[in-house]
Coordinates of C-alpha atoms (C1' of nucleotides) in Angstrom, one line a residue:
Chain A
M24 CA 3.4 17.1 -18.0
S25 CA 0.1 16.2 -16.6
E26 CA -1.2 17.7 -13.4
L27 CA -1.5 15.8 -10.2
K28 CA -5.0 14.3 -9.6
V29 CA -6.0 12.8 -6.3
Y30 CA -9.1 10.8 -5.4
N31 CA -11.1 12.7 -2.9
S32 CA -13.1 10.5 -0.7
Y33 CA -15.4 13.4 0.1
S34 CA -16.5 13.9 -3.5
R35 CA -15.8 10.3 -4.5
Q36 CA -13.9 11.3 -7.6
K37 CA -10.5 12.3 -8.8
E38 CA -9.8 16.0 -8.6
V39 CA -6.9 18.1 -9.8
F40 CA -4.8 18.9 -6.8
E41 CA -4.5 22.6 -6.0
P42 CA -2.9 23.6 -2.8
I43 CA -4.6 26.3 -0.7
T44 CA -1.4 28.2 -0.4
A45 CA 0.7 28.1 -3.6
G46 CA 3.8 26.0 -3.2
H47 CA 2.8 24.6 0.2
V48 CA 0.9 21.5 1.2
G49 CA -0.5 20.8 4.7
M50 CA -1.1 17.1 5.2
Y51 CA -2.4 15.4 8.3
V52 CA -2.4 11.6 8.7
C53 CA -4.0 9.7 11.6
G54 CA -1.2 8.1 13.5
P55 CA -1.0 5.0 15.6
T56 CA -2.7 4.4 19.0
V57 CA 0.3 3.4 21.1
S58 CA -1.3 1.0 23.5
G59 CA 0.0 -2.0 21.7
E60 CA 2.3 -3.2 19.0
S61 CA 1.8 -2.2 15.3
H62 CA 0.8 -4.9 12.9
L63 CA 1.0 -5.4 9.2
G64 CA -2.2 -3.5 8.6
H65 CA -0.8 -0.4 10.2
A66 CA 2.1 -0.5 7.8
R67 CA -0.1 0.4 4.9
P68 CA -1.1 4.0 5.6
Y69 CA 2.3 5.0 6.8
I70 CA 4.0 3.7 3.8
T71 CA 1.3 5.0 1.5
F72 CA 1.4 8.5 2.8
D73 CA 5.2 8.4 3.1
V74 CA 5.3 7.9 -0.7
I75 CA 2.7 10.7 -1.1
F76 CA 4.8 12.9 1.1
R77 CA 7.9 12.2 -0.9
Y78 CA 6.1 12.6 -4.2
L79 CA 4.7 16.0 -3.2
Q80 CA 8.1 17.1 -2.3
H81 CA 9.5 15.8 -5.5
L82 CA 6.9 18.0 -7.3
G83 CA 8.5 20.9 -5.5
Y84 CA 6.0 21.5 -2.8
K85 CA 7.0 22.5 0.7
V86 CA 5.1 20.0 2.7
R87 CA 4.2 20.1 6.4
Y88 CA 3.3 16.5 7.2
V89 CA 1.7 16.1 10.6
R90 CA 1.1 12.6 12.0
N91 CA -0.1 12.3 15.5
I92 CA 0.6 9.8 18.2
T93 CA -2.6 8.7 20.0
D94 CA -1.3 8.2 23.6
A95 CA -4.4 9.2 25.5
G96 CA -7.4 6.9 26.1
H97 CA -8.6 4.0 28.0
F98 CA -5.4 1.9 28.0
E99 CA -4.4 -1.4 29.3
E100 CA -1.5 -3.5 28.2
E101 CA -2.5 -6.7 26.5
G102 CA -2.3 -9.7 28.8
R103 CA -1.9 -7.5 31.9
D104 CA -4.2 -8.1 34.8
A105 CA -6.8 -5.4 35.0
I106 CA -6.3 -5.2 38.7
D107 CA -3.1 -3.4 38.0
K108 CA -5.1 -0.3 37.4
I109 CA -6.4 -0.2 40.9
S110 CA -4.3 1.9 43.1
S111 CA -3.8 -0.7 45.9
K112 CA -0.3 -1.5 44.6
A113 CA 2.9 0.4 45.0
V114 CA 3.6 3.0 42.3
L115 CA 6.4 1.0 40.6
E116 CA 4.2 -2.1 40.4
K117 CA 1.3 -0.4 39.0
L118 CA 0.7 0.0 35.3
E119 CA 2.0 3.4 34.4
P120 CA 0.3 4.6 31.3
M121 CA 3.2 6.8 30.2
E122 CA 5.6 3.9 30.4
L123 CA 3.3 1.8 28.3
V124 CA 2.9 4.5 25.7
T125 CA 6.6 5.3 25.6
K126 CA 7.4 1.6 25.0
Y127 CA 5.1 1.3 22.1
T128 CA 5.9 4.7 20.6
N129 CA 9.5 3.7 20.5
L130 CA 8.6 0.4 18.9
F131 CA 6.5 2.2 16.3
H132 CA 9.4 4.5 15.5
W133 CA 11.7 1.6 15.1
A134 CA 9.4 -0.2 12.7
M135 CA 8.9 3.0 10.7
D136 CA 12.7 3.3 10.4
Q137 CA 12.9 -0.3 9.2
F138 CA 10.4 0.7 6.4
N139 CA 12.6 3.7 5.5
T140 CA 9.7 6.1 6.0
L141 CA 10.6 9.7 6.4
K142 CA 9.8 11.3 9.7
P143 CA 6.8 13.6 9.7
S144 CA 7.4 17.3 10.0
I145 CA 5.5 17.3 13.3
E146 CA 4.5 14.3 15.4
P147 CA 2.2 15.7 18.1
T148 CA 0.9 13.6 20.9
A149 CA -2.6 13.7 22.3
T150 CA -1.4 14.0 25.8
G151 CA 0.7 17.0 24.9
H152 CA -2.4 18.8 23.6
I153 CA -5.0 18.4 26.3
V154 CA -5.2 22.2 26.7
E155 CA -5.9 22.7 23.0
Q156 CA -8.6 20.0 23.1
I157 CA -10.3 21.5 26.1
E158 CA -10.3 24.9 24.4
M159 CA -11.9 23.4 21.3
I160 CA -14.5 21.7 23.3
K161 CA -15.3 25.0 25.1
A162 CA -15.7 26.7 21.8
I163 CA -18.1 24.0 20.6
I164 CA -20.2 24.3 23.8
D165 CA -20.2 28.1 23.4
A166 CA -21.4 27.7 19.8
G167 CA -24.3 25.6 21.1
Y168 CA -23.3 22.3 19.6
G169 CA -21.9 20.6 22.8
Y170 CA -23.7 19.7 26.0
E171 CA -22.5 18.5 29.3
V172 CA -23.9 15.5 31.2
N173 CA -22.4 14.2 34.5
G174 CA -19.0 15.5 33.7
S175 CA -19.0 14.3 30.1
V176 CA -19.5 16.5 27.1
Y177 CA -21.2 15.3 23.9
F178 CA -21.5 16.7 20.4
D179 CA -25.1 17.4 19.3
V180 CA -25.1 15.7 15.9
K181 CA -28.8 16.3 15.2
K182 CA -28.4 20.0 15.6
Y183 CA -25.3 20.0 13.5
A184 CA -27.0 18.0 10.8
A185 CA -29.9 20.5 10.6
S186 CA -27.7 23.1 9.0
H187 CA -24.7 21.1 7.8
D188 CA -23.9 18.2 5.5
Y189 CA -23.4 15.6 8.2
G190 CA -22.6 12.1 6.9
K191 CA -21.5 13.1 3.4
L192 CA -17.9 11.8 3.8
S193 CA -18.9 8.3 5.0
G194 CA -22.2 8.1 3.1
R195 CA -24.2 8.0 6.3
V196 CA -27.8 9.0 6.7
L197 CA -28.6 10.6 10.0
D198 CA -32.1 9.0 10.3
D199 CA -30.5 5.6 10.1
L200 CA -28.0 6.4 12.8
L201 CA -30.8 7.7 15.0
A202 CA -32.8 4.6 14.4
T203 CA -30.1 2.2 15.6
T204 CA -31.1 0.0 18.5
R205 CA -27.6 -1.1 19.5
E206 CA -26.7 -0.9 23.1
L207 CA -23.5 1.0 23.5
E208 CA -21.6 2.3 26.5
G209 CA -22.7 5.7 27.8
Q210 CA -25.6 5.7 25.5
E211 CA -28.1 6.7 28.2
E212 CA -26.3 10.0 28.8
K213 CA -26.5 11.1 25.2
R214 CA -29.5 13.0 23.8
E215 CA -29.3 11.0 20.7
T216 CA -27.5 7.8 19.9
A217 CA -25.7 9.5 17.0
D218 CA -24.0 12.0 19.4
F219 CA -20.4 11.4 20.1
A220 CA -18.2 12.2 23.1
L221 CA -16.0 15.3 23.2
W222 CA -14.9 14.7 26.8
K223 CA -15.5 11.8 29.1
N224 CA -15.8 11.8 32.8
A225 CA -13.2 9.4 34.2
A226 CA -14.2 6.6 36.5
P227 CA -11.9 6.2 39.5
E228 CA -10.1 3.2 38.0
H229 CA -9.4 5.1 34.7
I230 CA -5.6 5.5 34.7
M231 CA -5.3 8.5 32.4
R232 CA -7.1 11.6 33.7
W233 CA -6.9 15.3 33.4
Q234 CA -8.6 18.3 35.1
S235 CA -11.1 20.1 32.9
P236 CA -13.9 22.6 33.3
W237 CA -16.3 19.6 33.5
G238 CA -14.3 17.7 36.1
V239 CA -11.6 15.0 35.9
G240 CA -11.7 13.1 32.7
Y241 CA -10.1 12.5 29.4
P242 CA -10.7 13.7 25.8
G243 CA -13.1 12.0 23.4
W244 CA -12.0 9.8 20.6
H245 CA -12.0 12.3 17.8
I246 CA -11.2 15.7 19.2
E247 CA -7.4 15.2 19.3
C248 CA -7.0 15.1 15.5
S249 CA -9.2 18.2 15.1
A250 CA -7.3 20.1 17.7
M251 CA -3.8 19.3 16.5
A252 CA -4.6 19.6 12.9
T253 CA -6.0 23.1 13.5
K254 CA -3.0 24.1 15.6
Y255 CA -0.3 23.0 13.1
L256 CA -2.1 23.2 9.7
G257 CA -4.7 25.9 10.2
A258 CA -8.5 25.9 10.1
K259 CA -8.4 24.6 6.5
F260 CA -5.7 22.4 5.1
D261 CA -5.0 20.4 2.0
I262 CA -4.9 16.7 2.7
H263 CA -6.2 14.5 5.5
G264 CA -5.3 10.9 5.2
G265 CA -5.9 7.6 7.0
G266 CA -7.4 4.2 6.7
M267 CA -10.8 3.6 5.2
D268 CA -12.0 2.2 8.5
L269 CA -11.6 5.7 10.0
L270 CA -14.1 7.2 7.6
F271 CA -16.9 6.7 10.1
P272 CA -17.2 7.8 12.8
H273 CA -13.7 9.3 13.2
H274 CA -13.3 11.5 10.2
E275 CA -17.0 12.3 10.0
S276 CA -16.8 13.6 13.6
E277 CA -13.7 15.5 12.9
I278 CA -15.4 17.4 10.1
A279 CA -18.4 18.3 12.4
Q280 CA -16.2 19.4 15.3
S281 CA -13.8 21.5 13.2
T282 CA -16.5 23.0 11.1
I283 CA -18.3 24.3 14.2
C284 CA -15.1 25.5 15.8
N285 CA -13.4 27.0 12.8
H286 CA -16.4 28.0 10.7
T287 CA -15.1 26.2 7.7
A288 CA -14.8 22.6 6.5
P289 CA -11.4 21.6 7.6
V290 CA -10.1 19.5 4.7
R291 CA -9.7 20.0 1.0
Y292 CA -8.9 16.5 0.0
W293 CA -9.7 13.4 2.1
M294 CA -7.6 10.4 1.2
H295 CA -8.1 6.9 2.4
N296 CA -6.0 3.8 2.0
N297 CA -7.7 0.4 1.8
M298 CA -7.2 -2.5 4.2
I299 CA -4.7 -5.3 4.2
T300 CA -6.7 -8.5 4.3
I301 CA -5.7 -12.0 5.3
D302 CA -7.8 -14.9 3.9
G303 CA -10.0 -12.2 2.4
R304 CA -10.7 -10.6 5.8
K305 CA -9.5 -7.4 7.2
M306 CA -6.5 -7.7 9.5
G307 CA -7.6 -6.4 12.8
K308 CA -7.6 -7.1 16.5
S309 CA -11.2 -8.0 16.6
Y310 CA -10.7 -10.7 14.0
N311 CA -7.8 -12.1 15.9
N312 CA -5.8 -12.4 12.7
V313 CA -3.1 -9.8 13.2
I314 CA 0.6 -10.3 12.4
K315 CA 2.7 -7.9 14.3
L316 CA 5.5 -6.2 12.5
T317 CA 8.1 -7.7 14.8
E318 CA 6.7 -11.1 14.0
L319 CA 6.8 -10.4 10.3
F320 CA 10.4 -9.2 10.4
S321 CA 11.5 -12.3 12.4
G322 CA 9.2 -14.9 10.9
T323 CA 7.8 -15.8 14.3
H324 CA 4.2 -16.4 13.6
P325 CA 2.4 -19.6 12.8
L326 CA 1.1 -18.2 9.6
L327 CA 4.5 -17.2 8.3
A328 CA 6.6 -19.5 6.2
K329 CA 9.7 -17.3 6.8
A330 CA 10.9 -13.9 7.9
Y331 CA 10.2 -11.0 5.6
H332 CA 12.5 -8.0 5.2
P333 CA 10.8 -4.6 5.8
M334 CA 11.7 -3.6 2.3
V335 CA 9.7 -6.6 1.0
I336 CA 6.7 -5.3 2.8
R337 CA 7.2 -1.8 1.4
F338 CA 7.5 -3.1 -2.1
F339 CA 4.5 -5.5 -1.6
I340 CA 2.4 -2.5 -0.6
L341 CA 3.6 -0.3 -3.5
Q342 CA 2.7 -3.1 -6.0
T343 CA -0.9 -2.4 -5.3
H344 CA -2.9 0.8 -5.7
Y345 CA -3.5 2.3 -2.3
R346 CA -7.3 2.3 -2.6
S347 CA -7.5 -1.5 -3.3
T348 CA -7.5 -4.1 -0.7
L349 CA -4.2 -6.0 -0.5
D350 CA -4.4 -9.7 0.3
F351 CA -1.7 -11.2 2.5
S352 CA -0.2 -14.6 1.8
N353 CA 3.2 -16.2 2.0
E354 CA 3.1 -16.8 -1.7
A355 CA 2.4 -13.2 -2.5
L356 CA 5.0 -12.0 -0.1
Q357 CA 7.6 -14.3 -1.5
G358 CA 6.7 -13.2 -5.0
A359 CA 7.3 -9.6 -3.9
E360 CA 10.6 -10.6 -2.4
K361 CA 11.8 -12.1 -5.6
G362 CA 10.5 -9.2 -7.6
L363 CA 12.2 -6.6 -5.4
K364 CA 15.5 -8.5 -5.5
R365 CA 15.4 -8.6 -9.3
L366 CA 14.5 -4.9 -9.6
W367 CA 17.1 -3.8 -7.0
D368 CA 19.9 -5.9 -8.6
T369 CA 19.2 -4.5 -11.9
Y370 CA 18.9 -1.0 -10.5
E371 CA 22.3 -1.3 -8.9
K372 CA 23.8 -2.6 -12.2
L373 CA 22.3 0.4 -14.0
Q374 CA 23.9 2.9 -11.6
K375 CA 27.3 1.4 -12.2
L376 CA 26.9 1.3 -15.9
E377 CA 28.9 3.8 -18.0
Y378 CA 27.8 4.9 -21.4
I379 CA 29.9 3.6 -24.2
D380 CA 29.6 5.5 -27.4
Q381 CA 29.2 3.5 -30.6
D382 CA 28.2 4.6 -34.1
N383 CA 25.1 3.4 -35.9
V384 CA 23.7 1.1 -33.3
V385 CA 20.9 3.3 -32.0
D386 CA 17.7 1.4 -31.9
K387 CA 15.1 4.1 -32.5
E388 CA 12.2 1.9 -31.6
L389 CA 13.7 0.9 -28.3
E390 CA 14.7 4.4 -27.5
T391 CA 11.2 5.7 -28.1
R392 CA 9.8 3.0 -26.0
I393 CA 12.1 3.7 -23.0
T394 CA 11.5 7.4 -23.3
K395 CA 7.8 6.8 -23.2
Q396 CA 7.9 4.4 -20.3
L397 CA 10.0 6.9 -18.3
A398 CA 7.7 9.7 -19.0
E399 CA 4.8 7.5 -17.8
F400 CA 6.4 7.4 -14.3
D401 CA 5.2 10.9 -13.8
E402 CA 1.9 10.3 -15.6
F403 CA 1.0 7.3 -13.4
M404 CA 2.0 9.0 -10.2
N405 CA 0.0 12.1 -11.1
D406 CA -3.0 9.9 -11.7
D407 CA -3.7 9.4 -8.0
F408 CA -0.4 7.9 -7.1
G409 CA -0.3 4.8 -9.4
T410 CA 2.8 3.2 -7.9
A411 CA 1.9 -0.2 -9.2
R412 CA 1.9 1.0 -12.7
V413 CA 5.2 2.7 -12.3
L414 CA 6.7 -0.5 -11.0
A415 CA 5.3 -2.4 -14.0
N416 CA 7.0 0.0 -16.3
M417 CA 10.3 -0.4 -14.4
F418 CA 10.0 -4.2 -14.9
E419 CA 9.5 -3.6 -18.6
I420 CA 12.8 -1.8 -18.6
V421 CA 14.6 -4.3 -16.5
P422 CA 15.5 -6.7 -19.3
V423 CA 16.9 -3.9 -21.4
I424 CA 19.2 -2.8 -18.6
N425 CA 20.3 -6.4 -18.0
S426 CA 20.9 -7.0 -21.6
M427 CA 23.1 -3.9 -21.7
N428 CA 24.9 -5.0 -18.6
D429 CA 25.5 -8.5 -20.1
K430 CA 26.5 -6.9 -23.4
I431 CA 23.7 -8.7 -25.3
I432 CA 22.8 -5.3 -26.7
P433 CA 25.1 -2.3 -26.8
I434 CA 24.4 0.6 -24.4
A435 CA 24.5 2.8 -27.4
S436 CA 21.2 1.2 -28.5
I437 CA 19.8 4.3 -26.8
S438 CA 21.4 7.8 -27.0
N439 CA 23.4 9.1 -24.2
D440 CA 20.7 11.6 -23.4
V441 CA 18.2 8.8 -22.9
F442 CA 20.7 6.7 -21.0
V443 CA 21.3 9.6 -18.6
L444 CA 17.6 10.2 -18.2
L445 CA 17.1 6.5 -17.5
K446 CA 19.7 6.5 -14.7
E447 CA 18.3 9.7 -13.2
K448 CA 14.6 8.7 -13.4
M449 CA 15.3 5.3 -11.9
K450 CA 17.2 6.8 -9.1
T451 CA 14.6 9.4 -8.3
F452 CA 11.7 7.0 -8.4
V453 CA 13.3 3.9 -6.8
E454 CA 15.1 5.6 -4.0
D455 CA 13.7 9.1 -3.5
I456 CA 10.0 8.6 -4.1
F457 CA 9.4 4.9 -3.5
G458 CA 12.0 4.9 -0.7
L459 CA 13.3 1.4 -1.6
K460 CA 16.6 0.1 -0.4
G461 CA 18.5 -3.1 -1.0
I462 CA 17.7 -6.1 1.1
T463 CA 21.2 -7.1 1.8
E464 CA 23.5 -4.7 3.6
A465 CA 27.0 -5.5 2.4
D466 CA 28.5 -2.2 3.3
N467 CA 31.2 -3.7 5.5
E468 CA 34.6 -2.6 4.1
K469 CA 36.5 -5.5 5.7
L470 CA 34.1 -8.0 4.3
Q471 CA 34.3 -6.4 0.9
G472 CA 38.1 -6.8 1.2
V473 CA 37.8 -10.5 2.1
M474 CA 35.4 -11.1 -0.8
D475 CA 37.7 -9.3 -3.2
L476 CA 40.5 -11.7 -2.2
L477 CA 38.3 -14.8 -2.5
I478 CA 37.2 -13.7 -5.9
E479 CA 40.7 -13.1 -7.0
I480 CA 41.7 -16.6 -5.9
R481 CA 38.7 -18.1 -7.6
K482 CA 39.5 -16.3 -10.8
D483 CA 43.0 -17.7 -10.7
A484 CA 41.8 -21.2 -10.1
K485 CA 39.3 -20.9 -12.9
S486 CA 41.8 -19.7 -15.4
K487 CA 43.9 -22.8 -14.5
K488 CA 40.8 -24.9 -14.9
D489 CA 41.2 -25.8 -11.2
F490 CA 37.5 -26.3 -10.7
V491 CA 37.9 -28.1 -7.5
T492 CA 39.2 -25.0 -5.8
S493 CA 36.8 -22.6 -7.6
D494 CA 33.8 -24.7 -6.7
K495 CA 35.0 -25.1 -3.1
I496 CA 35.1 -21.3 -2.7
R497 CA 31.7 -20.8 -4.2
N498 CA 30.1 -23.8 -2.4
E499 CA 31.4 -22.9 1.0
L500 CA 30.3 -19.3 0.5
T501 CA 26.9 -20.6 -0.4
K502 CA 26.7 -22.5 2.8
L503 CA 27.4 -19.2 4.6
G504 CA 24.6 -17.6 2.8
I505 CA 26.7 -15.7 0.3
T506 CA 25.9 -16.1 -3.3
L507 CA 28.7 -15.8 -5.8
K508 CA 27.8 -15.3 -9.4
D509 CA 30.0 -15.5 -12.5
E510 CA 29.2 -12.7 -14.8
K511 CA 29.6 -12.5 -18.5
G512 CA 33.0 -11.2 -19.3
G513 CA 34.8 -12.9 -16.4
G514 CA 33.6 -10.7 -13.6
M515 CA 32.1 -12.0 -10.4
S516 CA 29.5 -10.5 -8.1
W517 CA 28.2 -11.5 -4.8
N518 CA 25.4 -10.8 -2.4
I519 CA 24.3 -12.0 1.0
E520 CA 21.0 -13.9 1.3
Chain B
rG22 C1' -31.2 -5.1 8.5
rG23 C1' -29.0 -0.3 6.3
rU24 C1' -25.0 2.2 3.3
rC25 C1' -21.0 1.3 0.2
rC26 C1' -17.3 -1.5 -2.3
rU27 C1' -15.6 -5.7 -4.8
rU28 C1' -15.2 -10.5 -8.0
rU29 C1' -9.3 -10.4 -13.4
rG30 C1' -5.0 -16.4 -15.7
rG31 C1' -1.9 -21.5 -10.5
rC32 C1' -0.9 -17.1 -6.8
rC33 C1' -0.5 -11.5 -6.1
rG34 C1' -2.2 -7.8 -8.8
rA35 C1' -2.6 -2.9 -12.8
rG36 C1' -6.0 -1.2 -16.1
rU37 C1' -10.1 0.0 -19.0
rG38 C1' -15.6 0.8 -24.3
rG39 C1' -11.7 -1.6 -29.6
rC40 C1' -4.7 -1.2 -29.1
rU41 C1' -2.8 -8.8 -25.5
rA42 C1' 0.0 -4.3 -17.8
rG43 C1' 3.5 -6.2 -14.5
rG44 C1' 5.4 -9.5 -10.7
rC45 C1' 5.8 -14.6 -8.7
rA46 C1' 5.3 -19.7 -9.9
rG47 C1' 5.4 -23.3 -14.3
rA48 C1' 7.3 -25.1 -19.4
rG49 C1' 11.0 -24.9 -23.3
rC50 C1' 15.4 -22.7 -25.3
rU51 C1' 20.2 -19.7 -25.2
rC52 C1' 24.6 -18.3 -22.7
rU53 C1' 27.9 -20.9 -19.0
rG54 C1' 33.4 -26.0 -17.1
rC55 C1' 29.3 -26.6 -13.7
rA56 C1' 26.0 -23.5 -10.8
rA57 C1' 23.5 -19.0 -10.0
rA58 C1' 22.1 -15.0 -12.4
rA59 C1' 20.7 -13.0 -17.1
rG60 C1' 18.2 -13.2 -22.0
rC61 C1' 14.5 -15.2 -25.4
rU62 C1' 9.7 -17.8 -26.1
rC63 C1' 5.0 -19.8 -24.2
rG64 C1' 0.0 -19.7 -21.1
rU65 C1' -4.3 -15.5 -24.1
rA66 C1' -7.7 -14.3 -17.8
rC67 C1' -11.3 -10.7 -16.7
rA68 C1' -17.9 -14.6 -11.5
rG69 C1' -22.8 -16.0 -14.2
rC70 C1' -26.9 -14.4 -17.2
rA71 C1' -29.3 -10.8 -20.1
rG72 C1' -29.0 -6.0 -22.4
rU73 C1' -26.8 -1.3 -24.7
rU74 C1' -23.0 -0.9 -28.8
rC75 C1' -20.3 -1.8 -35.2
rG76 C1' -17.4 -3.6 -30.9
rA77 C1' -17.4 -4.9 -23.5
rA78 C1' -13.4 -7.8 -19.3
rU79 C1' -14.4 -2.3 -19.3
rC80 C1' -21.4 0.7 -19.6
rU81 C1' -26.6 -1.0 -17.6
rG82 C1' -29.8 -4.6 -15.1
rC83 C1' -30.4 -9.0 -12.6
rU84 C1' -28.2 -13.4 -10.0
rA85 C1' -24.3 -15.6 -7.1
rG86 C1' -19.9 -15.1 -4.0
rG87 C1' -16.6 -12.0 -1.0
rG88 C1' -15.7 -7.7 1.9
rA89 C1' -15.8 -2.8 4.6
rC90 C1' -18.5 0.5 7.6
rC91 C1' -22.8 1.1 10.8
rU92 C1' -18.8 0.0 17.8
rC93 C1' -12.3 1.0 19.3
rC94 C1' -10.0 -0.1 14.6
rA95 C1' -4.8 1.8 9.7

RNA sequence: GGUCCUUUGGCCGAGUGGCUAGGCAGAGCUCUGCAAAAGCUCGUACAGCAGUUCGAAUCUGCUAGGGACCUCCA
C-alpha cells in the first residue's frame, strides 16, 4: 500500500508523512472563539480534521488531538449594549464573560455532536492556561525578543526576522509589512508596525483581565496556541491545522513565538483547509453573510430553502477536497442530501446482504473492478486525504450493490472473499473514517413493531388485490412523512423523511 | 497597491500531459397493480488567445473574470 502524503503549507508541496515519534501523532487544531455562535464556515475545519484524526487512527497511529477553546479576549455578546461592561450595574445584571463563554462553548459542543465528530483528546481553554502564557512571554522577553511598553508586551518581529525565516509560511515579505501605512489600534506603542502583541494592558472597561508581571491585562492573540500546544504536544509536534485565513498573522506569529521559546520550529506539517464561500465570497462575520449552524439545522435563515441535516453538511464537506473552496447554495446542499441518502440506503442494504454461493457466475471483470476501487479507498486517502475521490468510487459501486440486492445480478458475481472485503471496507470508510450516519433515526422499537404490523396488513391486502386498503396504508403513511417502498421479491421497506 | 490562489458540462465538484471521475438536476427506457425506490442508456465540459509537444482541459506566457490574505476571522 502507498504511504500517507500530506500537503504541507510550509513547503507548499505534498510530503510523505513521518511522525516524529514512531507510532504516535501529535495534532493541534485551532479551535473556536466562543464569543458567539458557530456558523457553517466553522464546520469545515472541525469536520476536516475529524476525518484526518479518524484516518490517522485507522492507520494505527496513537493520536493526541488537541483543539483549544479560545475563551479569552475582548468579548462582547452580539446585540448587547456595550454599557453592560461598565461596572455601574449589579453583578447579576452585568455581562459576565464566563457565562457568555460557557453558553457558546456548550453550543459548540452540541453542534460538533450533531456532526458526529469525535472529541479531541484534550480541549484546553485559553483562560485555563494564563500561567503558561505568561511564562512563555517571560521567556521571550528574556531571550530578547519581547519588549514592554505601558503594561503591554510586543514581539520584536524585525529582530526575529534578522536570523529566522519570518514570513515563509504565509508568503509574507517583512519589508512590505514594515511599509504598511494602515492605522491600527495600539500601533503607536509598537516599535514596528509588524510587531504583534504578546500581552495587552487592560483598559478599565475590559471585562476579562488577569494579573501579570506587566500589570493587569490579557494575553495577546497568538500566544495561547503556542503555550498550549507546547504544553500538551511538546516543543515540536507533527501536525498543526486550521483554516487558511489563520495563516497570517496567527500561524506565522505562532512559529516566531515558539521558535524563540523552544529553540526549534514547532510544527512538522502545517495543514490548512480552504474556506466555505457563499455567492463566491468567503463566509464571515465581516461580510455579513454567515449562516449559523442552528439556522442551518432548522432552516431558519432567509437564504435557506429548507432545513439541512448535520450529516448532509458533513457529506457536503467531504465531497470536496479540503484545500478547495466550497461554494454554498441550496441546490448544492440538496444535491448532497439526495446523494447521501442514496449512498446510505445502499450501504444499509449491503450490511444486511448475505452471500449466496452459486457456481459459474463469477464475473471476473466486475470482481477486478470492485477490488481495484476498494483498494483505491486507501490510495486516495493516502494522497492528502482525497475524500471526494473515495466517495466517487463508492458511488461507482452503489449500482452493483443495488443490483445484487434486487437480484438483477447474483451476489456470487463476485467471490465471497471480495464480497466480505466490500462489506468491511464500506463499513470502515463510511462509518469509522468518514463518520457518516443515517439521516433518519428509526431506532424506536415500538415504532418498528407498528410498522411491521402495517406492512403485514398491506401485504395481505395486496395478495388479495385489495389495492384500496394497500394504497390507503401507504398514502396515509406518506402524509405522516413515512415512505413505504415495495421491494422486488415482495418485501417492503420504509423510512422517515 | 503587494503576495498568493482560482476559472471544469444546468448546478456542486474530482482529477490531470494521451486512458471519457462522481453527485444532483434533465431526457428516454426497464421492472412494478399503481407509486416510490432500483437498474440501464444519453449530455462529451475544462475562461479567452498564443506557444511548447507527436499529443494539453492538464505545461509556459499574455488577456479577462473571481477570490483569499495583508486587520479579529475556520
